[in-house]
Tab-separated table of C-alpha atoms in Angstrom:
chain	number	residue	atom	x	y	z
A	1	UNK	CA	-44.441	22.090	13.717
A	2	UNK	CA	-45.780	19.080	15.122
A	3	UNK	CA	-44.489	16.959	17.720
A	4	UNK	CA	-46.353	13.829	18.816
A	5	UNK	CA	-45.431	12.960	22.687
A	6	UNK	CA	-45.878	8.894	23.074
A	7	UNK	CA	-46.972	7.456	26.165
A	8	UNK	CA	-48.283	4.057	27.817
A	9	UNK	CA	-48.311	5.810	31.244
A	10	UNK	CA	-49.199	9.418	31.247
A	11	UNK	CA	-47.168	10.862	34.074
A	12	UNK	CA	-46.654	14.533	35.403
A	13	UNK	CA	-43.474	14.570	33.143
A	14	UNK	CA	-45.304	13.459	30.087
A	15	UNK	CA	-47.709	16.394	30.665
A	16	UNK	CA	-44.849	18.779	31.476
A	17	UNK	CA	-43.439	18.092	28.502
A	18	UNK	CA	-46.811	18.593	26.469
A	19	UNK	CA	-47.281	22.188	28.229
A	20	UNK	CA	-43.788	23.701	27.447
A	21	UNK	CA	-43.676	22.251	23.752
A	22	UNK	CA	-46.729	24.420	23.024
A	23	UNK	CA	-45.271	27.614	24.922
A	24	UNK	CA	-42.305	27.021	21.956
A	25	UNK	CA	-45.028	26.936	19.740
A	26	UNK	CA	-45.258	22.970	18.775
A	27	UNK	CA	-48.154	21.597	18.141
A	28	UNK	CA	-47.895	18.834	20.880
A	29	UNK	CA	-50.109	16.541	21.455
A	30	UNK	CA	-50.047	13.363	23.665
A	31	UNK	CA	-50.672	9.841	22.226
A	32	UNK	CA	-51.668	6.719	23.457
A	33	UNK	CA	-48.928	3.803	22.565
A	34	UNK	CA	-51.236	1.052	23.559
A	35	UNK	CA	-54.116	1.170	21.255
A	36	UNK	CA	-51.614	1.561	17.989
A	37	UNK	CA	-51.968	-0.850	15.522
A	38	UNK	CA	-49.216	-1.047	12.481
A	39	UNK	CA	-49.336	-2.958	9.445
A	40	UNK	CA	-45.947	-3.848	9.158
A	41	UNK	CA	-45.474	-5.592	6.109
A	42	UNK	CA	-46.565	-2.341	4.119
A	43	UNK	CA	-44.095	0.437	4.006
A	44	UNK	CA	-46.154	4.348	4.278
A	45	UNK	CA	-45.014	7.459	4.735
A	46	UNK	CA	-46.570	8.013	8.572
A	47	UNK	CA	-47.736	11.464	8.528
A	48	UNK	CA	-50.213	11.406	11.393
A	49	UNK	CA	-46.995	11.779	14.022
A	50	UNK	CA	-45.790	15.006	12.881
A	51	UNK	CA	-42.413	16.556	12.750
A	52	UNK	CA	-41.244	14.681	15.005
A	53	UNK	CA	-41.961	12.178	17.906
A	54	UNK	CA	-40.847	11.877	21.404
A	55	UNK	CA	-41.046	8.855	22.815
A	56	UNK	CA	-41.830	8.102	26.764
A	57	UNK	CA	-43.260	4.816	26.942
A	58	UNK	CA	-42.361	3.664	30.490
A	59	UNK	CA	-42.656	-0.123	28.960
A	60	UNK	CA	-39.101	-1.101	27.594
A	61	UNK	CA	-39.841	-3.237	25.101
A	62	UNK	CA	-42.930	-1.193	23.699
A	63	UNK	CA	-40.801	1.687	23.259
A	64	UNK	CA	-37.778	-0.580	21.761
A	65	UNK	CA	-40.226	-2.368	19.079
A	66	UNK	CA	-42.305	0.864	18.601
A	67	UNK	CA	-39.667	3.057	18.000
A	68	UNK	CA	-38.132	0.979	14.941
A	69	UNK	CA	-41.741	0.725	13.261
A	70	UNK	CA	-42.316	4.423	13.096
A	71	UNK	CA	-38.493	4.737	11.971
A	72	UNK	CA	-39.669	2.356	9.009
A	73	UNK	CA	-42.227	4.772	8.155
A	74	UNK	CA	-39.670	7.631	8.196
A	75	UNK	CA	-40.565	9.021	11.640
A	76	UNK	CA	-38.164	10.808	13.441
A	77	UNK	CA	-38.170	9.379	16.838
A	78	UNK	CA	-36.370	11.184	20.264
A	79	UNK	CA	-34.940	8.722	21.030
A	80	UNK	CA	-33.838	6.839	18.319
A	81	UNK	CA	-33.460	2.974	17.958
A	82	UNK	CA	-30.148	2.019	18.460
A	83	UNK	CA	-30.197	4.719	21.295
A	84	UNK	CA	-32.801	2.696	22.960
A	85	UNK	CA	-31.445	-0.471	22.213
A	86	UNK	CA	-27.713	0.420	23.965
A	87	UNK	CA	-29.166	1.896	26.790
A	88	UNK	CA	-32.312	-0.377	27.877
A	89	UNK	CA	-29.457	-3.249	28.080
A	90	UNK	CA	-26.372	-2.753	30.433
A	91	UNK	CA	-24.603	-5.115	28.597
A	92	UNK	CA	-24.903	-3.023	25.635
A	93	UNK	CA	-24.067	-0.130	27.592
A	94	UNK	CA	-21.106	-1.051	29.052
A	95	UNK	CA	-19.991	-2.828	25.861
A	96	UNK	CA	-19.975	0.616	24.839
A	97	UNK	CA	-18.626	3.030	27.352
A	98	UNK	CA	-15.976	0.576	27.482
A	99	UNK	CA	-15.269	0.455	23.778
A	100	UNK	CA	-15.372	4.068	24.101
A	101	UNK	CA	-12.873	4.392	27.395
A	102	UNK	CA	-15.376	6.159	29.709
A	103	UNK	CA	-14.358	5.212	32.898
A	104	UNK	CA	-17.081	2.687	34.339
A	105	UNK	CA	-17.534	-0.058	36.820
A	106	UNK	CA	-15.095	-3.288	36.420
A	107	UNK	CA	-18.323	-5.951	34.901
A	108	UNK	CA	-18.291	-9.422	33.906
A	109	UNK	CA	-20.983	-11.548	32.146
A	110	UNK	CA	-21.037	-14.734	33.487
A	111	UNK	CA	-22.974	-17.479	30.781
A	112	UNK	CA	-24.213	-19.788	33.008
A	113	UNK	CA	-24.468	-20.308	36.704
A	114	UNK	CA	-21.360	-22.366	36.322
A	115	UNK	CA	-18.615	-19.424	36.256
A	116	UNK	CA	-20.689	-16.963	38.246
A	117	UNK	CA	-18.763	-17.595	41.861
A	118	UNK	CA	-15.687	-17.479	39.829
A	119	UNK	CA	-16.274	-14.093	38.280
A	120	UNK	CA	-17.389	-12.708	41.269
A	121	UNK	CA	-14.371	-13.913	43.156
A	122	UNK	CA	-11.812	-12.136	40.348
A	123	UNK	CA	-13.698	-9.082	41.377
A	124	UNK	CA	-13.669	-9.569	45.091
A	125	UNK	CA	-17.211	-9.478	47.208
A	126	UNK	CA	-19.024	-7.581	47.527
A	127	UNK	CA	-20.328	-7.446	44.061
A	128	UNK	CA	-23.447	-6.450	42.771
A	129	UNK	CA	-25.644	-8.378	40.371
A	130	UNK	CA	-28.093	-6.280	37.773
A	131	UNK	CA	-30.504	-7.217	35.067
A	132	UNK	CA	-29.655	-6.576	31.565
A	133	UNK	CA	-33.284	-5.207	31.452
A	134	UNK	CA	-34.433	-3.552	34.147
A	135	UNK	CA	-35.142	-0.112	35.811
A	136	UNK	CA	-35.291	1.638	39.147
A	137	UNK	CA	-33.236	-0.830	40.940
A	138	UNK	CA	-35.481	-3.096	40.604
A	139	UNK	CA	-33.646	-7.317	41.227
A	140	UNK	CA	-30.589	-5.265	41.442
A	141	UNK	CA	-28.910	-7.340	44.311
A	142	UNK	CA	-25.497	-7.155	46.508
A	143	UNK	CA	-23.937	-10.292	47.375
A	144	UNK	CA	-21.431	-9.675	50.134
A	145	UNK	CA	-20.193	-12.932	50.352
A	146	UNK	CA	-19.927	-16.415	48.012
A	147	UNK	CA	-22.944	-17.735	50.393
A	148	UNK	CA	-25.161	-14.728	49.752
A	149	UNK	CA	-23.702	-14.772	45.957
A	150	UNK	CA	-24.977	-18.857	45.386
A	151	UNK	CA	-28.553	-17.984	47.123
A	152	UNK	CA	-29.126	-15.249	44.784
A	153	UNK	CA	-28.034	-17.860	41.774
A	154	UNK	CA	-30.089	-20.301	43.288
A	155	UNK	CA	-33.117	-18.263	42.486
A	156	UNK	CA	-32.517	-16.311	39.020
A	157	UNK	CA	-31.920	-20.471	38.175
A	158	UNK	CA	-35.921	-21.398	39.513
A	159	UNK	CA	-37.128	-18.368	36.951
A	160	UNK	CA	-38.701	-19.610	33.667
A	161	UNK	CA	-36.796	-17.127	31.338
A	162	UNK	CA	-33.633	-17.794	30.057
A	163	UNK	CA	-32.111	-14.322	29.962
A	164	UNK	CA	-32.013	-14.548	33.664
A	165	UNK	CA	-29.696	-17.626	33.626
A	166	UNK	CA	-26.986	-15.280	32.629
A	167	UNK	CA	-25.083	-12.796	34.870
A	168	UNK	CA	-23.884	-9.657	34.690
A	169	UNK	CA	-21.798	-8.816	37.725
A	170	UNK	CA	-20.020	-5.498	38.503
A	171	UNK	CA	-17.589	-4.458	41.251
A	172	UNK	CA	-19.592	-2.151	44.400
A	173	UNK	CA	-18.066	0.992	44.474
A	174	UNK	CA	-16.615	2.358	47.532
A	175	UNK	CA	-18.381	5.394	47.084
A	176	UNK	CA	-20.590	7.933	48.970
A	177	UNK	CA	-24.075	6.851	49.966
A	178	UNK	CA	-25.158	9.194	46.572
A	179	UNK	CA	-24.488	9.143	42.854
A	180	UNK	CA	-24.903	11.443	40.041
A	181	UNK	CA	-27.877	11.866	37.444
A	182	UNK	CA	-27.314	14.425	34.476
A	183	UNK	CA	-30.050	14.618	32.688
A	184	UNK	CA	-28.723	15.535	29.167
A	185	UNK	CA	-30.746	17.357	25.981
A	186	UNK	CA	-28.578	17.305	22.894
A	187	UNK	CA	-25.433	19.507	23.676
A	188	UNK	CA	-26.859	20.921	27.448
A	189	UNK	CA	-26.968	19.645	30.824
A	190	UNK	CA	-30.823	20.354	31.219
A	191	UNK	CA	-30.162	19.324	35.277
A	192	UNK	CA	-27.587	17.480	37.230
A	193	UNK	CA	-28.343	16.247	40.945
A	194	UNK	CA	-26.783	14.065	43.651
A	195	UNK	CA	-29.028	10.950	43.989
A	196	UNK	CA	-29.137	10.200	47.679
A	197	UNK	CA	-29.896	6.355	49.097
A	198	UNK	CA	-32.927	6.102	51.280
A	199	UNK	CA	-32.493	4.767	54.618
A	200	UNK	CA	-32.390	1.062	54.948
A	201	UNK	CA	-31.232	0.731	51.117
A	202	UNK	CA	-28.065	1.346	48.878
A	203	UNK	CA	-29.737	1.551	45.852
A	204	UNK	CA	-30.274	5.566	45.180
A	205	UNK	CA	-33.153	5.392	42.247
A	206	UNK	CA	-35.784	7.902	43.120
A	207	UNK	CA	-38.102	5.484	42.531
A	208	UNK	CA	-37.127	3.578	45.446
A	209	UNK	CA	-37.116	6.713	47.260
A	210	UNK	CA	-33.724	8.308	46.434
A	211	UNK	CA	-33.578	12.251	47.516
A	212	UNK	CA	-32.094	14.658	45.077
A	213	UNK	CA	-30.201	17.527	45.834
A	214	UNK	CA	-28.744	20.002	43.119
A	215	UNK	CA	-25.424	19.572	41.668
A	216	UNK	CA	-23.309	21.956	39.035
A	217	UNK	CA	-20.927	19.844	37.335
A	218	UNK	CA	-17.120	20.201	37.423
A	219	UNK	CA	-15.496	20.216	34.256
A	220	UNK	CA	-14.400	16.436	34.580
A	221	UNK	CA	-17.859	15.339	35.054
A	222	UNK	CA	-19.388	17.824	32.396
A	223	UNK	CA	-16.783	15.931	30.441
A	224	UNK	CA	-17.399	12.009	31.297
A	225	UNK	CA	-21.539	12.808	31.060
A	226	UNK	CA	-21.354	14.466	27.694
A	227	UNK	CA	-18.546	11.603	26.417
A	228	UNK	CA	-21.220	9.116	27.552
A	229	UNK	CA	-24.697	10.350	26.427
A	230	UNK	CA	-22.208	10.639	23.127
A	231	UNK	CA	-20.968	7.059	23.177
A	232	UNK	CA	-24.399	5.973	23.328
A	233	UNK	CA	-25.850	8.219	20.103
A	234	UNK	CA	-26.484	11.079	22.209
A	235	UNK	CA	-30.713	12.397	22.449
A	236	UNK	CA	-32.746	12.869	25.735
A	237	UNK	CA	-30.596	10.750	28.278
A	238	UNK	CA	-29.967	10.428	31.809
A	239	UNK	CA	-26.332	9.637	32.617
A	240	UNK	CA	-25.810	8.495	36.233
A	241	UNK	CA	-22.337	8.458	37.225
A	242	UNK	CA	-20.995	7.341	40.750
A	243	UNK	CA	-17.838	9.238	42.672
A	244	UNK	CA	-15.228	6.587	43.007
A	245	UNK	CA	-11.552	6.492	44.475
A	246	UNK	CA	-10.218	6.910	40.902
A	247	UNK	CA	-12.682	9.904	39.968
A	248	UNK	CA	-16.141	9.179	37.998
A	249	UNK	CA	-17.670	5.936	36.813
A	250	UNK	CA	-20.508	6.230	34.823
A	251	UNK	CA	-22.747	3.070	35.176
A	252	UNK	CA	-26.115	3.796	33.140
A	253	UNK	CA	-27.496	5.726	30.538
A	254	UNK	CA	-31.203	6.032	30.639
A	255	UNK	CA	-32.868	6.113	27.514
A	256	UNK	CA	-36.421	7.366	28.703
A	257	UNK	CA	-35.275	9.899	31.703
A	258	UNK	CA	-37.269	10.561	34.352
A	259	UNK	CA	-36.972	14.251	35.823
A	260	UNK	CA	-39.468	14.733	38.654
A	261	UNK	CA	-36.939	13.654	40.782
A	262	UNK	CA	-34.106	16.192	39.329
A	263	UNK	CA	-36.675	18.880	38.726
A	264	UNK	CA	-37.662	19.129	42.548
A	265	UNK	CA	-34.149	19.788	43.620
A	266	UNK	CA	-33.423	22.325	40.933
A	267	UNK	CA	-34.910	25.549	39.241
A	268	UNK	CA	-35.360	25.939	35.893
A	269	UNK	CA	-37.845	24.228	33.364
A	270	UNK	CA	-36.277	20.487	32.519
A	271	UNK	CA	-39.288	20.216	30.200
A	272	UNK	CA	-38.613	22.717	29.013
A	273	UNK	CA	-34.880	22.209	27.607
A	274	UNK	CA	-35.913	18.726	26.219
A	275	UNK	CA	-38.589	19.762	24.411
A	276	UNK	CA	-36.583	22.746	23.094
A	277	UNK	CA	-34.439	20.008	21.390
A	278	UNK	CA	-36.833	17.670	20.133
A	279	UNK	CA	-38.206	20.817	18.551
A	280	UNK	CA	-34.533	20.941	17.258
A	281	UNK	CA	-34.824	17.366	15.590
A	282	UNK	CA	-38.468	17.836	13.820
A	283	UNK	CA	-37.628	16.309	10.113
A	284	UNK	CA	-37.442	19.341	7.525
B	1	UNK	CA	-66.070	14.285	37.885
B	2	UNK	CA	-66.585	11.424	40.452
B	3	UNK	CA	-67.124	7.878	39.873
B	4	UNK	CA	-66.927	4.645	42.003
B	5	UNK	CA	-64.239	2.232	42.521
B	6	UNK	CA	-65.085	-0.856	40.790
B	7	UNK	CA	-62.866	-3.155	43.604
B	8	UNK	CA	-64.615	-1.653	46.721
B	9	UNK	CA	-67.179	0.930	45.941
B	10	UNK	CA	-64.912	4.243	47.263
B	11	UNK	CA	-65.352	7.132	45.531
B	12	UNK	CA	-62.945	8.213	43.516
B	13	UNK	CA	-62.638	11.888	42.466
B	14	UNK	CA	-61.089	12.565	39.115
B	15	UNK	CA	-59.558	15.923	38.835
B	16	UNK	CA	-61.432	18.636	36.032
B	17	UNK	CA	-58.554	18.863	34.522
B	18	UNK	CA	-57.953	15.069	33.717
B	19	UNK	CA	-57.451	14.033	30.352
B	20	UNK	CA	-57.676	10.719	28.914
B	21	UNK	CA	-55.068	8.441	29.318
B	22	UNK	CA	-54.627	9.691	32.798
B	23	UNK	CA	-54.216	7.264	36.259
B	24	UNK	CA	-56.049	7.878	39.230
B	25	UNK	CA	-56.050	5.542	42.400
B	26	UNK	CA	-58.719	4.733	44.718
B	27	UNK	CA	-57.899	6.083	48.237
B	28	UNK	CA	-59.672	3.065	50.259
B	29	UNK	CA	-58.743	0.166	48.109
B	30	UNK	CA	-55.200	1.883	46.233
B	31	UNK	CA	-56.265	0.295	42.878
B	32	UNK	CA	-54.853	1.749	39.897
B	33	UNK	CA	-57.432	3.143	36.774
B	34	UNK	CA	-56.544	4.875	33.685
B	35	UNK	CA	-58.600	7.577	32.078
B	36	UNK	CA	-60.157	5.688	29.007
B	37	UNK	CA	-62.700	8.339	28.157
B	38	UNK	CA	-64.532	11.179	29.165
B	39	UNK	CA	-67.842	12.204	27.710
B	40	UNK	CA	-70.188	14.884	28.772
B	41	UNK	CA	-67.565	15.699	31.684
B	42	UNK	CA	-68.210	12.369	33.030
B	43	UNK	CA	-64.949	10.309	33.058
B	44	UNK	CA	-64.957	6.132	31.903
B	45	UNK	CA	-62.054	4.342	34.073
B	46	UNK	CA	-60.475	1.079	32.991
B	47	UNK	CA	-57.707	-0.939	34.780
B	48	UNK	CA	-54.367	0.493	34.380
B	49	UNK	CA	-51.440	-1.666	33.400
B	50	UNK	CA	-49.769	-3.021	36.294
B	51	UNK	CA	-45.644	-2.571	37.018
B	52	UNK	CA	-44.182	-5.328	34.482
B	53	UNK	CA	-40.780	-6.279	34.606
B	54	UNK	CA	-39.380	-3.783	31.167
B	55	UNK	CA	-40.628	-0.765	33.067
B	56	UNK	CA	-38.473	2.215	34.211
B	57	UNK	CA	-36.590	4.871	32.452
């Protein structure tokens, strides 16, 4: 069995990943996205990938576009495209939960700068504002008041690209300075930890510093994390969920999970569980 | 394997068991190099990609 790990970054995770697919007895090897070149027009069989690819390119839009050319050439890709494509955009994603009645944060999409103080005002402040692409918290924003909210417009209206003259806008939930990440392999729950909010910040991404502590699901949230990473086409994901008034609100599903975070708070090989599965989805 | 920083002359010690593809940082300077090759254990650095806007998980 062979199972192609892509990169554009090669992290400890990528390499952790590598080492346990070969103690299941893949033939893993790690691969270089950025020097690929595809002929696109001609349709191949792609045998040089293997079995079966995992992709963990920490570049968005080089694992969206990359993952739908090597589905052309009848790869199997971990995760696939329309997986990538719902969760790498939180409109998509919360198009989804919603169609699919997982509880999540009240959002609106504002079209222009026009409507944005009115949406924002339906809500009540604070509210947060969020990318539609966009990763560890990164131009995530609160605006705690209309003043703060018209500032932050002000700006996203000076930036050259259009996407950011539209708004997504959710509700801030009254909730502990923590959330939840599960980070989900097929049908298990390969680690679930409390993501706690560095000092001076609200945002709880371990990438901004966030400190994980171990967490065993209750049955509610094994529930709401499985009826998510399943609302989204299920695969390697990491559901973050935050503890709300009304019970759990799941507001992300990552497409291309990071686990060095979750791994330091909790025993047992992560790697080890996802690779297990992508091992499961090798084409026969 | 060693080799010197191209910004500010540190040296910069790669690991033996660094494979290609890999990033190391210079301790002086911080800059950010990716593994492009490694021949006759001695290990070719290029410029890693810098944080863009798409990446994250």
């Amino acid at each position: 069995m062979k199972l192609t790990i892509l990169f554009d970054r090669l992290r400890w995770e990528e390499k952790a990943l590598q080492k346990e697919a070969q103690a299941l007895g893949a033939n893993a090897a790690l691969v270089d996205a950025k020097p690929l070149v595809f002929e696109i027009s001609r349709v191949r069989r792609a045998r040089e990938f293997g079995d079966v690819v995992l992709q963990r390119c920490i570049s968005f839009y080089r694992t969206l576009y990359l993952t739908r050319i090597l589905e052309n050439l009848g790869v199997s890709v971990v995760n696939p495209y329309l997986v990538t494509e719902s969760c790498g955009n939180k409109l998509l994603t919360t198009l989804i939960l919603a169609k699919a009645k997982i509880p999540t944060p009240r959002t609106m999409i504002s079209l222009s700068s026009d409507t944005v103080a009115e949406s924002a005002q339906k809500m009540g402040f604070p509210v947060v504002l969020k990318p539609f692409v966009g990763s560890w918290g990164r131009m995530v924003s609160i605006a705690r008041d209309k003043e703060a909210l018209l500032s932050i417009v002000e700006l996203r209206e000076e930036l050259q690209n259009p996407i950011e003259h539209m708004y997504y806008l959710q509700e801030f939930v009254k909730r502990p300075p923590r959330d939840v990440r599960a980070v989900v392999a097929g049908d298990e729950i390969a680690a679930c930890v409390y993501r706690y909010a560095p000092e001076d910040d609200w945002r709880t991404n371990v990438a901004r510093g966030g400190l994980t502590k171990a967490l065993k699901p209750n049955k509610e949230l094994r529930e709401i994390i499985f009826r998510a990473a399943d609302a989204v086409g299920g695969g390697v994901l990491g559901v973050d969920a935050m503890e709300s008034e009304e019970g759990y609100l799941v507001h992300e599903v990552n497409n291309t999970v990071e686990f060095a975070g979750a791994q330091a708070a909790t025993s047992g090989s992560i790697a080890r569980k996802i690779a297990a599965y992508v091992i499961s989805r090798a084409r026969k | 394997m060693d080799t010197k920083c191209a910004e500010c002359d540190a040296q910069i010690s790669i690991p033996d068991d660094a494979i290609v593809g890999e990033i190391v940082s210079c301790k002086d300077c911080g800059v950010e190099y990716e593994v492009a090759e490694i021949k006759n254990g001695t290990a070719m650095l290029k410029p890693a990609e810098t944080i863009e806007e798409d990446w994250g998980e």
